[in-house]
Every structure is written in structure tokens, then in C-alpha cells.
PDB file of C-alpha atoms in Angstrom:
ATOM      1  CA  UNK A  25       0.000   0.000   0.000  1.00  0.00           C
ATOM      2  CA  UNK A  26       2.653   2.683   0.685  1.00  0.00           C
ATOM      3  CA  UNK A  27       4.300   1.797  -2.467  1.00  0.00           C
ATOM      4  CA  UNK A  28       1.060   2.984  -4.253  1.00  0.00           C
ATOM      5  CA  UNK A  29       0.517   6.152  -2.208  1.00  0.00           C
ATOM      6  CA  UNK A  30       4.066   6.875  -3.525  1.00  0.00           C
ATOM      7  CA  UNK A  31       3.353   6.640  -6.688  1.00  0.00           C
ATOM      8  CA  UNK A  32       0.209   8.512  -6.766  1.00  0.00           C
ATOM      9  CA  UNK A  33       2.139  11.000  -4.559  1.00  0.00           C
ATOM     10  CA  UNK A  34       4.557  11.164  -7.166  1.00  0.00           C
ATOM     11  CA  UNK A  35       2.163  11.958  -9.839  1.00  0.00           C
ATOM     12  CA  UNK A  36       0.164  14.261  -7.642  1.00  0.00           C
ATOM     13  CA  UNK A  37       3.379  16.455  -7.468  1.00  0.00           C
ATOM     14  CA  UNK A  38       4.644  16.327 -10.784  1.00  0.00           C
ATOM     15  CA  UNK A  39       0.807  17.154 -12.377  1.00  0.00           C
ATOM     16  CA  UNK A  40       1.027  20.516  -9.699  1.00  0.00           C
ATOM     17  CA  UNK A  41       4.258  21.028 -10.750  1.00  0.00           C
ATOM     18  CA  UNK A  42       3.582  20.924 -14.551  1.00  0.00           C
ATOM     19  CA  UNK A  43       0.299  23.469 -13.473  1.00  0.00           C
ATOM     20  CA  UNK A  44       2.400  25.932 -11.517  1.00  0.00           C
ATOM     21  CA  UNK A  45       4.824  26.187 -14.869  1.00  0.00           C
ATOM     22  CA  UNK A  46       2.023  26.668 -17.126  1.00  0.00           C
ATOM     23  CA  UNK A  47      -0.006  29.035 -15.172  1.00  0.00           C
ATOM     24  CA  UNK A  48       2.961  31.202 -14.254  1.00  0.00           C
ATOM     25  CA  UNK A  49       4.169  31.135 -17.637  1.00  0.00           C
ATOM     26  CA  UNK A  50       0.491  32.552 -18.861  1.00  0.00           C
ATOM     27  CA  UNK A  51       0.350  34.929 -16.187  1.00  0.00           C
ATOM     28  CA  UNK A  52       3.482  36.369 -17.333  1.00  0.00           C
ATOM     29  CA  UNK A  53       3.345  36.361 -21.016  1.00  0.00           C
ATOM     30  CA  UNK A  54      -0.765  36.398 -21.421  1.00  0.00           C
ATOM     31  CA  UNK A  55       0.316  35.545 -25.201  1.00  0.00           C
ATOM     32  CA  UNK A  56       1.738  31.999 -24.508  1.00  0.00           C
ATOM     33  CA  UNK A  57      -0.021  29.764 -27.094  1.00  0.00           C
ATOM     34  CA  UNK A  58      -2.278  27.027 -25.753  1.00  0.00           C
ATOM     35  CA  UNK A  59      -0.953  24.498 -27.901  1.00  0.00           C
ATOM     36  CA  UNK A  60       2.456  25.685 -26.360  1.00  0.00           C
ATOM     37  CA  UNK A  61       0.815  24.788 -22.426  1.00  0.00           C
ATOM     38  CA  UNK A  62      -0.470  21.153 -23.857  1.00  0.00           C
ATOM     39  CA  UNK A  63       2.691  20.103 -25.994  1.00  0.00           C
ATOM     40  CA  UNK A  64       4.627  21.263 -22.757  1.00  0.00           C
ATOM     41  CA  UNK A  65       2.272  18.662 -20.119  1.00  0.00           C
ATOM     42  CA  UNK A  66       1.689  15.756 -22.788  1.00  0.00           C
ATOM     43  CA  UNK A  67       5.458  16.120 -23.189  1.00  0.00           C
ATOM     44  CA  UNK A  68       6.187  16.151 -19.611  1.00  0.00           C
ATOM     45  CA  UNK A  69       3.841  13.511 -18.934  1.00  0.00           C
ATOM     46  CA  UNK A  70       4.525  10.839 -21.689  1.00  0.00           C
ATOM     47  CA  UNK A  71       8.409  11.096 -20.507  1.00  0.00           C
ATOM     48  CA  UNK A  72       7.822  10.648 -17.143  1.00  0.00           C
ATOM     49  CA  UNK A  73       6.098   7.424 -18.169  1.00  0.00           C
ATOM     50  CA  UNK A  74       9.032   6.302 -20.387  1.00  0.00           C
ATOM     51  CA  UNK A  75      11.609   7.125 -17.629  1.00  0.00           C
ATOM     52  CA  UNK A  76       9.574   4.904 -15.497  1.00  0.00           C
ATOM     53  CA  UNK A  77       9.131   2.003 -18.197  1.00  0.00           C
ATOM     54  CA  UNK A  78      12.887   1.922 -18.860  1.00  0.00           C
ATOM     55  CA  UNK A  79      13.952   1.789 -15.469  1.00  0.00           C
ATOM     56  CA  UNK A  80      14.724  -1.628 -13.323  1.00  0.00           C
ATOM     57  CA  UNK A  81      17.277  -4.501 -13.695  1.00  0.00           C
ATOM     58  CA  UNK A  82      17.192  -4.730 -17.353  1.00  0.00           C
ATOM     59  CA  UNK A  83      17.631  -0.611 -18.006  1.00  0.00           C
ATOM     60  CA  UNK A  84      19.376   0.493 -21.615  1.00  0.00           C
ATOM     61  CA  UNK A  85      20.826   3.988 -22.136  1.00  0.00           C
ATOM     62  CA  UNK A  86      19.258   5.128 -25.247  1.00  0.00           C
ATOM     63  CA  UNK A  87      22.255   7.328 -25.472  1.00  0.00           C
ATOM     64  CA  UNK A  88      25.502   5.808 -23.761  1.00  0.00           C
ATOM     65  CA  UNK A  89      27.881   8.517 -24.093  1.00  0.00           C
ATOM     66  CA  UNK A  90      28.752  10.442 -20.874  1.00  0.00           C
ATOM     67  CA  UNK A  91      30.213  13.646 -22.381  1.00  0.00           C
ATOM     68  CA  UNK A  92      28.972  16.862 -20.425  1.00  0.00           C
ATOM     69  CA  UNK A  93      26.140  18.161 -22.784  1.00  0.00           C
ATOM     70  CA  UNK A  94      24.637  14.675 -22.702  1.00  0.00           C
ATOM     71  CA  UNK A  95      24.945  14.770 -19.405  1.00  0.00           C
ATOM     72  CA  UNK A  96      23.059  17.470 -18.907  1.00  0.00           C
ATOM     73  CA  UNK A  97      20.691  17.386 -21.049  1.00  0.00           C
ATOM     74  CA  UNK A  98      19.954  13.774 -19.234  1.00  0.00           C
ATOM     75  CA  UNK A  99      19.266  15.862 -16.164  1.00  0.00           C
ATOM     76  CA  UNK A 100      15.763  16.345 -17.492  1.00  0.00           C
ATOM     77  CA  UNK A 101      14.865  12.644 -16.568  1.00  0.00           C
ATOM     78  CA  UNK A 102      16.455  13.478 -13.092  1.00  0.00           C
ATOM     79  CA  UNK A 103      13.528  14.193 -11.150  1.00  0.00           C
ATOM     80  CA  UNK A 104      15.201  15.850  -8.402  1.00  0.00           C
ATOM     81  CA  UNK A 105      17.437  18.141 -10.734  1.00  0.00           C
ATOM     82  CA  UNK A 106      14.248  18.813 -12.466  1.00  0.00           C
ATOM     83  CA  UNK A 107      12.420  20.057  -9.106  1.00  0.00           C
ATOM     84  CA  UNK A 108      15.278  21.940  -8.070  1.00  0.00           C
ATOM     85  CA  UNK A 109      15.721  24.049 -11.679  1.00  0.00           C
ATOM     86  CA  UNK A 110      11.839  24.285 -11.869  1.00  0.00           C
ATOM     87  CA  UNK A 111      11.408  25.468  -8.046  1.00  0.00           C
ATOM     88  CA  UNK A 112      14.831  28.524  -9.047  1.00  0.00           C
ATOM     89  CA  UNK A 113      12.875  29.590 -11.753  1.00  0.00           C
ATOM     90  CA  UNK A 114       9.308  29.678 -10.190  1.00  0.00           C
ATOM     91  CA  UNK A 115      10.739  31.528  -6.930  1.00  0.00           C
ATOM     92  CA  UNK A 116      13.578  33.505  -8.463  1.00  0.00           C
ATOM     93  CA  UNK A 117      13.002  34.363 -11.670  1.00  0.00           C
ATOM     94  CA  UNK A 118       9.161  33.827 -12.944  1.00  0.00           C
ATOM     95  CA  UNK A 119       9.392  35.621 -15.930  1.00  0.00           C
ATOM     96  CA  UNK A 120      11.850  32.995 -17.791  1.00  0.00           C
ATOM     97  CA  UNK A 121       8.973  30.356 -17.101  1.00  0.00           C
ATOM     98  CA  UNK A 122       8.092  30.593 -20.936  1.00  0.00           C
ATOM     99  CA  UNK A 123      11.321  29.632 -21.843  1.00  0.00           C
ATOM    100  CA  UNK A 124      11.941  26.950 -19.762  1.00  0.00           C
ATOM    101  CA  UNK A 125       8.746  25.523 -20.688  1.00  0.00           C
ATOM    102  CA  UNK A 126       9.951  25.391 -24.408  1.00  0.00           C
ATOM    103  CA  UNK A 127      13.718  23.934 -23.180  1.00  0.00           C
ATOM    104  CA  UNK A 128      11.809  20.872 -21.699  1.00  0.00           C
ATOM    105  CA  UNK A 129       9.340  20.625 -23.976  1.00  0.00           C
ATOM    106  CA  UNK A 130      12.008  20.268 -26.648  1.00  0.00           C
ATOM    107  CA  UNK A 131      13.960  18.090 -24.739  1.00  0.00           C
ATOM    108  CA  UNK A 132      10.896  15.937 -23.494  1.00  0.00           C
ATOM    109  CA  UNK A 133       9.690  15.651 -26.976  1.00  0.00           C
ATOM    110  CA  UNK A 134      13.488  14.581 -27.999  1.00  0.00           C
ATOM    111  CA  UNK A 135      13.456  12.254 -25.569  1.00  0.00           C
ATOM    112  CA  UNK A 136      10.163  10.557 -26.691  1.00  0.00           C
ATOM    113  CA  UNK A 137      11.230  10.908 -30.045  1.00  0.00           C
ATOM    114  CA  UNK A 138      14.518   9.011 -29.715  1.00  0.00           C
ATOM    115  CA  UNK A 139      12.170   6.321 -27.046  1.00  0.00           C
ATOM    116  CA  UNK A 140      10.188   5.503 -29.935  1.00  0.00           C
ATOM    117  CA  UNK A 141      12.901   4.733 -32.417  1.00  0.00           C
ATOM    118  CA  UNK A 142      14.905   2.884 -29.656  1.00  0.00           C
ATOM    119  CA  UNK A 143      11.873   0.699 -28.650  1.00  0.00           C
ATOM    120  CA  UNK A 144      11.359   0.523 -32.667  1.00  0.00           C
ATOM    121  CA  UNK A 145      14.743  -0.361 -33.053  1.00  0.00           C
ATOM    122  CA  UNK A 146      14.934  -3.122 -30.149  1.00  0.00           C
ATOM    123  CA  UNK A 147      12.006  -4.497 -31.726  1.00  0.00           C
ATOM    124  CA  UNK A 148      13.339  -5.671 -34.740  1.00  0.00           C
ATOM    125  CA  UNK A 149      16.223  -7.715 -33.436  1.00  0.00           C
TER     126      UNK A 149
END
């Protein structure tokens, strides 16, 4: 049972996470598009549920290099790294919500993007 609670816990905080980035990023720039907001959460969303499906004993890299920009750009699957950057910008600095919305969208869509061909890929062998 308290491994469920934990995972709805978990979802319960990343969904009012995703809701405080979207709704500060509209009250800052009252132009931000819609489809912007919903690429942004179904991004968000559908890689938290590919981090989750590729973890455990039998986890692949989908991209095994360890150079620094990989590295960080693999920070947006950390969730604590991602909690940390999205709480900064949220408390400090509000008005660069926008653009952090499009950095993870782009990299959560990149990420999905290269899950698909790697599942694709795995498939066929």
C-alpha cells in the first residue's frame, strides 16, 4: 500500500508542478499559445512514463555517451534536478517560465522521439 501512495504521490506532485509552470508562464506572457501549455504537459507527462518504463534490472541507455552536454541534457529525466531548476525559476526568476517551458518541452519531446525509435529499433532484433 505505501508503495502505491508513492506513486500517486509522485504523480500528484509532478501534475502541480507541470500546473504551476504553465499558469505562471500565462500569467506572465498572457500571449503563450495554448498548444504551447499542452505540448509542454503531454510532453512532460509521456516522458515521465518512459523514464519509469525503462527503469529496473534490465535498463538500456538510449544514449551511452557520458560527455557533459549529454549529461546534462539527461538531467531532465532526473527528477530531483528537475524540481530543483523548476522550483529557481518559479521563486527567483518567474518571468523565464516561458522559456523553460519550451527547453523541456524540446527536450521531453526529444526524448520521446529518440524512445520511440529505440523501442522501434529493439524491436526488430
Amino acid at each position: 500500500a505505501g508503495a502505491r501512495v508513492d506513486v500517486l504521490a509522485d504523480v500528484a506532485a509532478q501534475i502541480a508542478l507541470v500546473a504551476a509552470l504553465s499558469a505562471t508562464a500565462v500569467a506572465q506572457h498572457p500571449s503563450t499559445p495554448i498548444w504551447l501549455v499542452a505540448t509542454f504537459a503531454g510532453t512532460w507527462m509521456v516522458n515521465l512514463v518512459t523514464s519509469v518504463m525503462q527503469a529496473g534490472p534490465n535498463a538500456a541507455s538510449m544514449v551511452t555517451s557520458t560527455s557533459l552536454p549529454v549529461r546534462l541534457v539527461k538531467l531532465v529525466r532526473d527528477y530531483g534536478a528537475v524540481i530543483f531548476v523548476a522550483a529557481l525559476v518559479l521563486l527567483l526568476a518567474p518571468a523565464l517560465t516561458l522559456w523553460v517551458m519550451v527547453a523541456f518541452t524540446v527536450v521531453n519531446g526529444g526524448f520521446l522521439l529518440a524512445s520511440i525509435a529505440f523501442s522501434a529499433r529493439a524491436s526488430y532484433r
